Amino acid sequence: MSAPRGDAKLNPYESFEQNVPGQRINWYELMDQMIGEKKQRFSNITVPNVGIPQPMRPPEEIRISGIMESCAFKSTMSFAIGGLLGGAFGLFTAGIDPNITGSETPTTKLVLKEMKFRTISYAKNFAMIGAMFAGTECVIETYRGKSELLNGTLSGGIVGGVLGFRAGLQAGILGAAGFAAFSTAIDYWMRHM
């Protein structure tokens, strides 16, 4: 590329000659199309990722991915799914083992009332445990910057301890140990399945 001579002012639309004879390139026009006002978006650009080409993600997909990977979203989803699963368990256990005392035959109204109570109770418990565990695990994973088995163990210990401390110190320690062991076993099984 030859430089302008003397005190000549630069004209952005003037073509400069490249070292290849017979070929002219307007560098300002090229820059304007690549990074300026005339920039064009291409959807078929691929970025290599460890040898596997993947298309570039649009900003909307990146934004939605960021929302779905946030701790608040994970905790909310675990709350909702835990509530549904707990409600199903409550309904199932109330149908198998009704907790109605008395010598008289239970009425339909009494059975339905007990099923409603147990369904709501299980749903609340499962929802809170799911939200607490998912939120704690996400915060620990974000803080540590690693996705490994220890995150679930720490989260299980914290949640089990918090839930167990309502019944005392010994129950808190046993709850922490039990929940940590259970979450570690489940996490290990899920990772090596």
mmCIF file of C-alpha atoms in Angstrom:
data_model
loop_
_atom_site.group_PDB
_atom_site.id
_atom_site.type_symbol
_atom_site.label_atom_id
_atom_site.label_comp_id
_atom_site.label_asym_id
_atom_site.label_seq_id
_atom_site.Cartn_x
_atom_site.Cartn_y
_atom_site.Cartn_z
ATOM 1 C CA MET A 1 0.000 0.000 0.000
ATOM 2 C CA SER A 2 1.452 3.366 -0.937
ATOM 3 C CA ALA A 3 1.142 6.256 1.470
ATOM 4 C CA PRO A 4 -0.251 9.665 0.491
ATOM 5 C CA ARG A 5 2.416 12.051 -0.705
ATOM 6 C CA GLY A 6 3.183 15.408 0.856
ATOM 7 C CA ASP A 7 0.500 17.464 2.554
ATOM 8 C CA ALA A 8 -2.346 15.911 0.620
ATOM 9 C CA LYS A 9 -5.465 15.425 2.756
ATOM 10 C CA LEU A 10 -6.774 11.899 3.203
ATOM 11 C CA ASN A 11 -9.937 11.178 1.319
ATOM 12 C CA PRO A 12 -11.666 8.144 2.862
ATOM 13 C CA TYR A 13 -13.217 7.207 -0.468
ATOM 14 C CA GLU A 14 -9.975 7.379 -2.436
ATOM 15 C CA SER A 15 -8.593 4.010 -3.503
ATOM 16 C CA PHE A 16 -5.015 3.139 -2.674
ATOM 17 C CA GLU A 17 -2.970 0.741 -4.693
ATOM 18 C CA GLN A 18 -1.894 -2.488 -3.064
ATOM 19 C CA ASN A 19 1.435 -4.162 -3.786
ATOM 20 C CA VAL A 20 -0.359 -6.517 -6.174
ATOM 21 C CA PRO A 21 -0.389 -4.868 -9.607
ATOM 22 C CA GLY A 22 -3.772 -4.193 -11.134
ATOM 23 C CA GLN A 23 -5.764 -4.609 -7.896
ATOM 24 C CA ARG A 24 -7.291 -1.651 -6.082
ATOM 25 C CA ILE A 25 -8.750 -1.752 -2.539
ATOM 26 C CA ASN A 26 -10.569 1.061 -0.800
ATOM 27 C CA TRP A 27 -9.354 0.415 2.747
ATOM 28 C CA TYR A 28 -11.726 2.908 4.356
ATOM 29 C CA GLU A 29 -14.717 1.325 2.653
ATOM 30 C CA LEU A 30 -13.518 -2.118 3.743
ATOM 31 C CA MET A 31 -13.101 -0.928 7.356
ATOM 32 C CA ASP A 32 -16.537 0.669 7.275
ATOM 33 C CA GLN A 33 -18.098 -2.610 6.133
ATOM 34 C CA MET A 34 -16.221 -4.674 8.724
ATOM 35 C CA ILE A 35 -16.443 -2.529 11.874
ATOM 36 C CA GLY A 36 -18.203 0.674 10.885
ATOM 37 C CA GLU A 37 -21.745 1.783 10.123
ATOM 38 C CA LYS A 38 -22.151 -0.593 7.163
ATOM 39 C CA LYS A 39 -21.286 -3.640 9.270
ATOM 40 C CA GLN A 40 -23.262 -6.710 8.237
ATOM 41 C CA ARG A 41 -24.307 -9.599 10.478
ATOM 42 C CA PHE A 42 -23.684 -13.074 9.163
ATOM 43 C CA SER A 43 -25.446 -16.094 10.656
ATOM 44 C CA ASN A 44 -23.265 -18.702 8.986
ATOM 45 C CA ILE A 45 -19.940 -17.752 10.615
ATOM 46 C CA THR A 46 -18.457 -20.652 12.543
ATOM 47 C CA VAL A 47 -15.957 -20.457 15.360
ATOM 48 C CA PRO A 48 -13.793 -23.532 15.914
ATOM 49 C CA ASN A 49 -14.187 -25.048 19.373
ATOM 50 C CA VAL A 50 -11.634 -27.793 20.010
ATOM 51 C CA GLY A 51 -11.861 -28.998 16.441
ATOM 52 C CA ILE A 52 -15.676 -29.051 16.336
ATOM 53 C CA PRO A 53 -17.056 -26.056 14.399
ATOM 54 C CA GLN A 54 -20.036 -24.382 16.036
ATOM 55 C CA PRO A 55 -22.042 -21.435 14.733
ATOM 56 C CA MET A 56 -21.771 -18.172 16.644
ATOM 57 C CA ARG A 57 -24.637 -17.662 19.067
ATOM 58 C CA PRO A 58 -26.843 -14.596 18.651
ATOM 59 C CA PRO A 59 -27.075 -12.130 21.572
ATOM 60 C CA GLU A 60 -30.597 -13.280 22.464
ATOM 61 C CA GLU A 61 -29.414 -16.860 22.930
ATOM 62 C CA ILE A 62 -26.483 -15.707 25.062
ATOM 63 C CA ARG A 63 -28.850 -13.608 27.211
ATOM 64 C CA ILE A 64 -31.307 -16.482 27.709
ATOM 65 C CA SER A 65 -28.451 -18.855 28.485
ATOM 66 C CA GLY A 66 -27.190 -16.418 31.121
ATOM 67 C CA ILE A 67 -30.633 -16.235 32.718
ATOM 68 C CA MET A 68 -31.060 -20.012 32.743
ATOM 69 C CA GLU A 69 -27.623 -20.512 34.304
ATOM 70 C CA SER A 70 -28.248 -17.990 37.092
ATOM 71 C CA CYS A 71 -28.621 -19.178 40.674
ATOM 72 C CA ALA A 72 -32.034 -17.515 41.043
ATOM 73 C CA PHE A 73 -33.430 -19.382 38.026
ATOM 74 C CA LYS A 74 -31.988 -22.730 39.152
ATOM 75 C CA SER A 75 -33.386 -22.249 42.637
ATOM 76 C CA THR A 76 -36.818 -21.231 41.324
ATOM 77 C CA MET A 77 -36.968 -24.209 38.962
ATOM 78 C CA SER A 78 -36.001 -26.578 41.780
ATOM 79 C CA PHE A 79 -38.700 -25.000 43.950
ATOM 80 C CA ALA A 80 -41.363 -25.585 41.285
ATOM 81 C CA ILE A 81 -40.261 -29.099 40.342
ATOM 82 C CA GLY A 82 -39.793 -30.070 43.994
ATOM 83 C CA GLY A 83 -43.287 -28.808 44.774
ATOM 84 C CA LEU A 84 -44.824 -30.852 41.966
ATOM 85 C CA LEU A 85 -42.868 -33.967 42.899
ATOM 86 C CA GLY A 86 -43.656 -33.539 46.598
ATOM 87 C CA GLY A 87 -47.337 -33.071 45.839
ATOM 88 C CA ALA A 88 -47.350 -36.284 43.817
ATOM 89 C CA PHE A 89 -45.600 -38.172 46.638
ATOM 90 C CA GLY A 90 -48.009 -36.751 49.198
ATOM 91 C CA LEU A 91 -51.013 -37.766 47.149
ATOM 92 C CA PHE A 92 -49.566 -41.244 46.631
ATOM 93 C CA THR A 93 -48.719 -41.835 50.304
ATOM 94 C CA ALA A 94 -52.079 -40.496 51.469
ATOM 95 C CA GLY A 95 -53.808 -42.962 49.161
ATOM 96 C CA ILE A 96 -51.740 -45.923 50.393
ATOM 97 C CA ASP A 97 -51.543 -45.130 54.100
ATOM 98 C CA PRO A 98 -54.391 -42.893 55.238
ATOM 99 C CA ASN A 99 -53.652 -41.323 58.608
ATOM 100 C CA ILE A 100 -57.214 -41.349 59.920
ATOM 101 C CA THR A 101 -57.800 -42.438 63.512
ATOM 102 C CA GLY A 102 -61.029 -43.488 65.114
ATOM 103 C CA SER A 103 -63.233 -46.524 65.319
ATOM 104 C CA GLU A 104 -65.795 -45.350 62.784
ATOM 105 C CA THR A 105 -65.494 -45.834 59.050
ATOM 106 C CA PRO A 106 -63.844 -42.776 57.427
ATOM 107 C CA THR A 107 -66.040 -40.703 55.155
ATOM 108 C CA THR A 108 -65.020 -39.557 51.703
ATOM 109 C CA LYS A 109 -64.848 -35.975 52.929
ATOM 110 C CA LEU A 110 -62.456 -36.934 55.737
ATOM 111 C CA VAL A 111 -60.211 -38.944 53.388
ATOM 112 C CA LEU A 112 -60.052 -36.108 50.829
ATOM 113 C CA LYS A 113 -59.265 -33.586 53.571
ATOM 114 C CA GLU A 114 -56.385 -35.733 54.825
ATOM 115 C CA MET A 115 -55.102 -36.254 51.247
ATOM 116 C CA LYS A 116 -55.164 -32.490 50.666
ATOM 117 C CA PHE A 117 -53.257 -31.830 53.898
ATOM 118 C CA ARG A 118 -50.572 -34.423 53.152
ATOM 119 C CA THR A 119 -50.201 -33.345 49.509
ATOM 120 C CA ILE A 120 -49.682 -29.702 50.492
ATOM 121 C CA SER A 121 -47.311 -30.636 53.314
ATOM 122 C CA TYR A 122 -45.110 -32.817 51.091
ATOM 123 C CA ALA A 123 -45.179 -30.222 48.291
ATOM 124 C CA LYS A 124 -43.985 -27.430 50.615
ATOM 125 C CA ASN A 125 -41.228 -29.568 52.122
ATOM 126 C CA PHE A 126 -39.895 -30.853 48.792
ATOM 127 C CA ALA A 127 -40.077 -27.374 47.241
ATOM 128 C CA MET A 128 -38.108 -25.761 50.075
ATOM 129 C CA ILE A 129 -35.473 -28.501 50.175
ATOM 130 C CA GLY A 130 -35.056 -28.357 46.384
ATOM 131 C CA ALA A 131 -34.744 -24.570 46.337
ATOM 132 C CA MET A 132 -32.302 -24.518 49.257
ATOM 133 C CA PHE A 133 -30.109 -27.259 47.809
ATOM 134 C CA ALA A 134 -30.028 -25.910 44.239
ATOM 135 C CA GLY A 135 -29.401 -22.334 45.376
ATOM 136 C CA THR A 136 -26.641 -23.337 47.797
ATOM 137 C CA GLU A 137 -24.954 -25.599 45.261
ATOM 138 C CA CYS A 138 -25.067 -22.878 42.593
ATOM 139 C CA VAL A 139 -23.584 -20.279 44.946
ATOM 140 C CA ILE A 140 -20.803 -22.680 45.987
ATOM 141 C CA GLU A 141 -20.094 -23.606 42.355
ATOM 142 C CA THR A 142 -20.005 -19.942 41.339
ATOM 143 C CA TYR A 143 -17.686 -19.042 44.224
ATOM 144 C CA ARG A 144 -15.312 -21.965 43.650
ATOM 145 C CA GLY A 145 -15.427 -21.736 39.851
ATOM 146 C CA LYS A 146 -15.504 -25.526 39.513
ATOM 147 C CA SER A 147 -18.209 -28.066 38.784
ATOM 148 C CA GLU A 148 -17.212 -31.099 40.794
ATOM 149 C CA LEU A 149 -18.433 -33.600 43.375
ATOM 150 C CA LEU A 150 -17.394 -31.480 46.371
ATOM 151 C CA ASN A 151 -19.959 -28.775 45.524
ATOM 152 C CA GLY A 152 -22.881 -31.150 46.087
ATOM 153 C CA THR A 153 -21.292 -32.492 49.266
ATOM 154 C CA LEU A 154 -20.835 -29.010 50.741
ATOM 155 C CA SER A 155 -24.324 -27.975 49.695
ATOM 156 C CA GLY A 156 -25.829 -31.127 51.185
ATOM 157 C CA GLY A 157 -23.981 -30.518 54.439
ATOM 158 C CA ILE A 158 -25.161 -26.920 54.665
ATOM 159 C CA VAL A 159 -28.800 -27.676 53.817
ATOM 160 C CA GLY A 160 -28.921 -30.770 56.034
ATOM 161 C CA GLY A 161 -27.405 -28.822 58.908
ATOM 162 C CA VAL A 162 -29.834 -25.923 58.539
ATOM 163 C CA LEU A 163 -32.820 -28.273 58.403
ATOM 164 C CA GLY A 164 -31.548 -30.388 61.294
ATOM 165 C CA PHE A 165 -30.711 -27.465 63.608
ATOM 166 C CA ARG A 166 -34.435 -26.856 64.060
ATOM 167 C CA ALA A 167 -34.432 -29.973 66.274
ATOM 168 C CA GLY A 168 -31.165 -29.232 68.090
ATOM 169 C CA LEU A 169 -27.396 -29.380 67.721
ATOM 170 C CA GLN A 170 -27.065 -33.150 67.506
ATOM 171 C CA ALA A 171 -29.860 -33.364 64.921
ATOM 172 C CA GLY A 172 -28.155 -30.584 62.944
ATOM 173 C CA ILE A 173 -24.836 -32.430 62.856
ATOM 174 C CA LEU A 174 -26.489 -35.727 61.922
ATOM 175 C CA GLY A 175 -28.631 -33.974 59.307
ATOM 176 C CA ALA A 176 -25.575 -32.315 57.778
ATOM 177 C CA ALA A 177 -23.648 -35.594 57.646
ATOM 178 C CA GLY A 178 -26.595 -37.578 56.286
ATOM 179 C CA PHE A 179 -27.605 -35.057 53.641
ATOM 180 C CA ALA A 180 -23.963 -34.581 52.574
ATOM 181 C CA ALA A 181 -23.467 -38.344 52.223
ATOM 182 C CA PHE A 182 -26.734 -38.749 50.317
ATOM 183 C CA SER A 183 -26.049 -35.860 47.924
ATOM 184 C CA THR A 184 -22.488 -37.104 47.348
ATOM 185 C CA ALA A 185 -23.723 -40.613 46.530
ATOM 186 C CA ILE A 186 -26.417 -39.342 44.158
ATOM 187 C CA ASP A 187 -24.038 -36.869 42.489
ATOM 188 C CA TYR A 188 -21.372 -39.566 42.077
ATOM 189 C CA TRP A 189 -23.924 -41.950 40.564
ATOM 190 C CA MET A 190 -25.256 -39.256 38.185
ATOM 191 C CA ARG A 191 -21.754 -38.294 37.004
ATOM 192 C CA HIS A 192 -20.653 -41.895 36.417
ATOM 193 C CA MET A 193 -23.873 -43.214 34.928
#
